[in-house]
């Protein structure tokens, strides 16, 4: 691994300069600039107009010039220009020519950020017509960062002249005698029409919906209205919506209205990912005058405008994994859902229900090898609570990856839909998207990389139902709907990736719930983001995010009353209701210590209901351990004993190590169920994690007990947990037993788990055991020696280990860590297994010459030709020729730098898929976003963070071949997210038009496409 000193001292790192020559750090921005830009404009959204010189009747071959001055208050992060003229146009910024076009049907587009200075600027245009109509059209979209920025458009406020005087296009020219331009109408006016076709929301004809329901598309947002992220309903039934990019919109519509009314709210807070209108206030989770946080806006003078803004709580981070939804709870308190990159804010109560947390891993874990959320530790995603004024903050529950929203059912129970980490597919720590019952003090086990807890850990809680792959966004219960009873009680969950609205039907089970799933509605590239129920009892949902097409839709019940009655839910379960009431009584003791609470709590530590035991344990942990320590050590009831000992392992001090270990080993010597054995093992692990390694005598006693429980015929998860603890205790017997279990394991995930657990074992191996172990890393190598077991497994599955984008790197790192434990003799004896797999050059391909600098305008009119008649084989050739396989996976083949493209057609329509290829930097997900570091010596480095600890940061730099580079924190002056995609533009320039269309067809074919091996 190299450090910065290994690179030449250039103005930026060598690899960054080679592959991103146009990238320069554009710092600055800030709320003030955005606010000035917003206040300078009208309340309506700006739209470009066709303009010309106001000089009487237009004659053939006129040449006219135009000017518009504008001010940028801070440095500009991006500036995108689009301009058209009938018949010719040339655009200048501050005297420099930046774009031209001689075909009005093919507008010029350019990135002009380099031409704009901080402060006063001028944009100037020369237009020329041939005959007949004459006009120019222009839009310059400026962004200071994530908060947005001004749009400069042609309108009648421009000035024009029929004379080209010297320096007319420059900043210091004085336009004496120039007059206001003449407007012929907004974009779309005849005779030019809409030469910049807007992205359109998915039409209802392309949606499938359950029988008895009806869906309407009320509005398809224009480009100026942005891509809609989240919404709330105000006290007049209007929708307040957060678009990306920009501020907030207020949307008015009522049943029977022909059009949707939209106005921009000029507010001090932007980039909202959470909105709530309640208690005569608008609560916003977004960027404001004091950075990312929760803001409360009020209308103090009653003019229907929010005129007072107050920060309730500042947060450390924003973005896709930052602060999300705000919900008013049944207790009239505010609940905040925050993603796993948002650290708990200052001022959290020490008596919060969720406290005393940690990573709590017995063995070393592996961070995500592609750098996602490196360095992020517990609590991960969490729910916080405060009163309406933002005082008295509590941490309620945590352990989510990146849940976006939460909702309460009619009984006041909280639920969410948490996301998966699709890069982990195939690894034992992969967890699907799942519906979670969110209870006080709940721990749901997300940890970075390989560290995610299995849901059988007794100090965590399981899901209500696992959904599978997807991207959770908005959720809501149908309590306020006019739907049939079954669907009025349903929990609605949005899946952005697969364009689904799921109806989760919850059934009480003990103190929690189970569930089943219906798909209420689905559509291809229907990127659903949020939903609300209106006063009319209908569901209103929006699509958008990542600047995807936005629509406002309405879902209503259109079935007959008889059908509605036929869908009645089952009668309430009195026993389950009693169990939930008991759980909530125990949860009321999750705060400060309460006199007499121990006696109230103790009987319920023995409950057969996991959720009641969990609530009782969190309650007992809130009490002084001195009051219940001896009671826990002497408890004789099995469940109560294990639950109390688990609690004591979490809150006791190291002086209890020996007593706790002995008590747990006594329990493990008795006949226990699998669940009880797992609870005892987890408690024992926590003793070692939090109180230290046992001495040799107790360690050997523990080894003997654990070995007596480990059997080939035992359950997979018990055997794996026993292996984990035996590895930690350095039991000599663990290697042979674990290898036997590895070779008998039925799934890839189980085999990888044993390889992972054994990787740190340094001693006690025989040479034959080493061979058995390393053989599993060489399945694709025909020259490597394999046992019959390995050969048979490979023949049965037909492939080596393979799945999610991070899996190959995880697998390689397991091998690397294990190889580092070998002695010199072992390394020499195992050379046949340790040598790197042979690599062969890709088949020779005919070098392609440059064809065209493809733009959206050149290819959008051809998209209808992407049909079933296109050649997937030629599409694959185009995919390889453009080097897509170097960075992207498709059908389990290819690189892992960029996103997996196998299912890309399910979340992107054809237009957006083409845009992501031609304009990769237009929208960059934080999953793939690079970071630009400014060093104290003036050098800049851009790359993806893959590890951060102690005094250094390791980043991957470059394109295709990304190499690790060490930066020392003492050398770093600042850092910021890069606005440029790691994917360079222009790679498809070697493709013909038909190649491009075949490429799109190939990508849309997904798993049906031929495998794209180079």
PDB file of N, CA and C in Angstrom, residues 774-805:
ATOM      1  N   UNK A 774      -7.488 -23.879   2.838  1.00  0.00           N
ATOM      2  CA  UNK A 774      -7.182 -23.011   1.700  1.00  0.00           C
ATOM      3  C   UNK A 774      -7.719 -23.561   0.374  1.00  0.00           C
ATOM      4  N   UNK A 775      -8.077 -24.822   0.328  1.00  0.00           N
ATOM      5  CA  UNK A 775      -8.651 -25.366  -0.897  1.00  0.00           C
ATOM      6  C   UNK A 775      -9.940 -24.644  -1.287  1.00  0.00           C
ATOM      7  N   UNK A 776     -10.665 -24.137  -0.289  1.00  0.00           N
ATOM      8  CA  UNK A 776     -11.941 -23.469  -0.587  1.00  0.00           C
ATOM      9  C   UNK A 776     -11.755 -22.125  -1.291  1.00  0.00           C
ATOM     10  N   UNK A 777     -10.578 -21.585  -1.291  1.00  0.00           N
ATOM     11  CA  UNK A 777     -10.334 -20.313  -1.972  1.00  0.00           C
ATOM     12  C   UNK A 777      -9.854 -20.512  -3.407  1.00  0.00           C
ATOM     13  N   UNK A 778      -9.817 -21.741  -3.866  1.00  0.00           N
ATOM     14  CA  UNK A 778      -9.242 -22.043  -5.176  1.00  0.00           C
ATOM     15  C   UNK A 778     -10.182 -22.852  -6.054  1.00  0.00           C
ATOM     16  N   UNK A 779     -11.482 -22.657  -5.878  1.00  0.00           N
ATOM     17  CA  UNK A 779     -12.440 -23.483  -6.609  1.00  0.00           C
ATOM     18  C   UNK A 779     -12.331 -23.298  -8.115  1.00  0.00           C
ATOM     19  N   UNK A 780     -11.974 -22.121  -8.555  1.00  0.00           N
ATOM     20  CA  UNK A 780     -11.901 -21.849  -9.993  1.00  0.00           C
ATOM     21  C   UNK A 780     -10.575 -22.281 -10.615  1.00  0.00           C
ATOM     22  N   UNK A 781      -9.642 -22.710  -9.784  1.00  0.00           N
ATOM     23  CA  UNK A 781      -8.326 -23.069 -10.306  1.00  0.00           C
ATOM     24  C   UNK A 781      -8.257 -24.573 -10.564  1.00  0.00           C
ATOM     25  N   UNK A 782      -8.170 -24.932 -11.826  1.00  0.00           N
ATOM     26  CA  UNK A 782      -8.123 -26.354 -12.170  1.00  0.00           C
ATOM     27  C   UNK A 782      -6.799 -26.987 -11.748  1.00  0.00           C
ATOM     28  N   UNK A 783      -5.743 -26.150 -11.605  1.00  0.00           N
ATOM     29  CA  UNK A 783      -4.443 -26.712 -11.251  1.00  0.00           C
ATOM     30  C   UNK A 783      -4.265 -26.899  -9.751  1.00  0.00           C
ATOM     31  N   UNK A 784      -5.248 -26.404  -8.948  1.00  0.00           N
ATOM     32  CA  UNK A 784      -5.106 -26.494  -7.501  1.00  0.00           C
ATOM     33  C   UNK A 784      -5.602 -27.846  -7.003  1.00  0.00           C
ATOM     34  N   UNK A 785      -4.922 -28.428  -6.013  1.00  0.00           N
ATOM     35  CA  UNK A 785      -5.376 -29.709  -5.466  1.00  0.00           C
ATOM     36  C   UNK A 785      -6.622 -29.518  -4.611  1.00  0.00           C
ATOM     37  N   UNK A 786      -7.630 -30.337  -4.821  1.00  0.00           N
ATOM     38  CA  UNK A 786      -8.882 -30.241  -4.065  1.00  0.00           C
ATOM     39  C   UNK A 786      -9.244 -31.606  -3.505  1.00  0.00           C
ATOM     40  N   UNK A 787      -9.876 -31.592  -2.351  1.00  0.00           N
ATOM     41  CA  UNK A 787     -10.396 -32.833  -1.796  1.00  0.00           C
ATOM     42  C   UNK A 787     -11.656 -33.234  -2.554  1.00  0.00           C
ATOM     43  N   UNK A 788     -12.096 -34.462  -2.350  1.00  0.00           N
ATOM     44  CA  UNK A 788     -13.322 -34.929  -2.986  1.00  0.00           C
ATOM     45  C   UNK A 788     -14.515 -34.085  -2.540  1.00  0.00           C
ATOM     46  N   UNK A 789     -14.496 -33.656  -1.262  1.00  0.00           N
ATOM     47  CA  UNK A 789     -15.600 -32.828  -0.755  1.00  0.00           C
ATOM     48  C   UNK A 789     -15.699 -31.521  -1.518  1.00  0.00           C
ATOM     49  N   UNK A 790     -14.567 -30.873  -1.734  1.00  0.00           N
ATOM     50  CA  UNK A 790     -14.551 -29.599  -2.452  1.00  0.00           C
ATOM     51  C   UNK A 790     -14.989 -29.799  -3.894  1.00  0.00           C
ATOM     52  N   UNK A 791     -14.458 -30.812  -4.542  1.00  0.00           N
ATOM     53  CA  UNK A 791     -14.832 -31.084  -5.930  1.00  0.00           C
ATOM     54  C   UNK A 791     -16.324 -31.343  -6.057  1.00  0.00           C
ATOM     55  N   UNK A 792     -16.877 -32.106  -5.145  1.00  0.00           N
ATOM     56  CA  UNK A 792     -18.302 -32.449  -5.226  1.00  0.00           C
ATOM     57  C   UNK A 792     -19.166 -31.198  -5.034  1.00  0.00           C
ATOM     58  N   UNK A 793     -18.788 -30.384  -4.053  1.00  0.00           N
ATOM     59  CA  UNK A 793     -19.589 -29.176  -3.826  1.00  0.00           C
ATOM     60  C   UNK A 793     -19.546 -28.262  -5.044  1.00  0.00           C
ATOM     61  N   UNK A 794     -18.366 -28.082  -5.618  1.00  0.00           N
ATOM     62  CA  UNK A 794     -18.237 -27.214  -6.791  1.00  0.00           C
ATOM     63  C   UNK A 794     -19.054 -27.768  -7.955  1.00  0.00           C
ATOM     64  N   UNK A 795     -19.058 -29.079  -8.115  1.00  0.00           N
ATOM     65  CA  UNK A 795     -19.837 -29.692  -9.192  1.00  0.00           C
ATOM     66  C   UNK A 795     -21.327 -29.507  -8.955  1.00  0.00           C
ATOM     67  N   UNK A 796     -21.744 -29.562  -7.691  1.00  0.00           N
ATOM     68  CA  UNK A 796     -23.167 -29.425  -7.384  1.00  0.00           C
ATOM     69  C   UNK A 796     -23.681 -28.013  -7.648  1.00  0.00           C
ATOM     70  N   UNK A 797     -22.906 -27.007  -7.251  1.00  0.00           N
ATOM     71  CA  UNK A 797     -23.383 -25.629  -7.397  1.00  0.00           C
ATOM     72  C   UNK A 797     -23.035 -25.040  -8.750  1.00  0.00           C
ATOM     73  N   UNK A 798     -22.038 -25.611  -9.437  1.00  0.00           N
ATOM     74  CA  UNK A 798     -21.705 -25.158 -10.783  1.00  0.00           C
ATOM     75  C   UNK A 798     -20.942 -23.861 -10.861  1.00  0.00           C
ATOM     76  N   UNK A 799     -20.490 -23.342  -9.726  1.00  0.00           N
ATOM     77  CA  UNK A 799     -19.727 -22.100  -9.749  1.00  0.00           C
ATOM     78  C   UNK A 799     -18.961 -21.957  -8.450  1.00  0.00           C
ATOM     79  N   UNK A 800     -17.993 -21.057  -8.449  1.00  0.00           N
ATOM     80  CA  UNK A 800     -17.292 -20.734  -7.212  1.00  0.00           C
ATOM     81  C   UNK A 800     -18.147 -19.769  -6.398  1.00  0.00           C
ATOM     82  N   UNK A 801     -17.642 -19.411  -5.226  1.00  0.00           N
ATOM     83  CA  UNK A 801     -18.353 -18.430  -4.411  1.00  0.00           C
ATOM     84  C   UNK A 801     -18.511 -17.132  -5.205  1.00  0.00           C
ATOM     85  N   UNK A 802     -19.695 -16.574  -5.188  1.00  0.00           N
ATOM     86  CA  UNK A 802     -19.911 -15.330  -5.927  1.00  0.00           C
ATOM     87  C   UNK A 802     -21.282 -14.780  -5.583  1.00  0.00           C
ATOM     88  N   UNK A 803     -21.388 -13.487  -5.487  1.00  0.00           N
ATOM     89  CA  UNK A 803     -22.700 -12.859  -5.307  1.00  0.00           C
ATOM     90  C   UNK A 803     -22.566 -11.352  -5.311  1.00  0.00           C
ATOM     91  N   UNK A 804     -22.849 -10.692  -4.161  1.00  0.00           N
ATOM     92  CA  UNK A 804     -22.893  -9.248  -4.132  1.00  0.00           C
ATOM     93  C   UNK A 804     -21.573  -8.584  -4.472  1.00  0.00           C
ATOM     94  N   UNK A 805     -21.644  -7.267  -4.735  1.00  0.00           N
ATOM     95  CA  UNK A 805     -20.479  -6.536  -5.231  1.00  0.00           C
ATOM     96  C   UNK A 805     -19.307  -6.555  -4.256  1.00  0.00           C
TER      97      UNK A 805
END
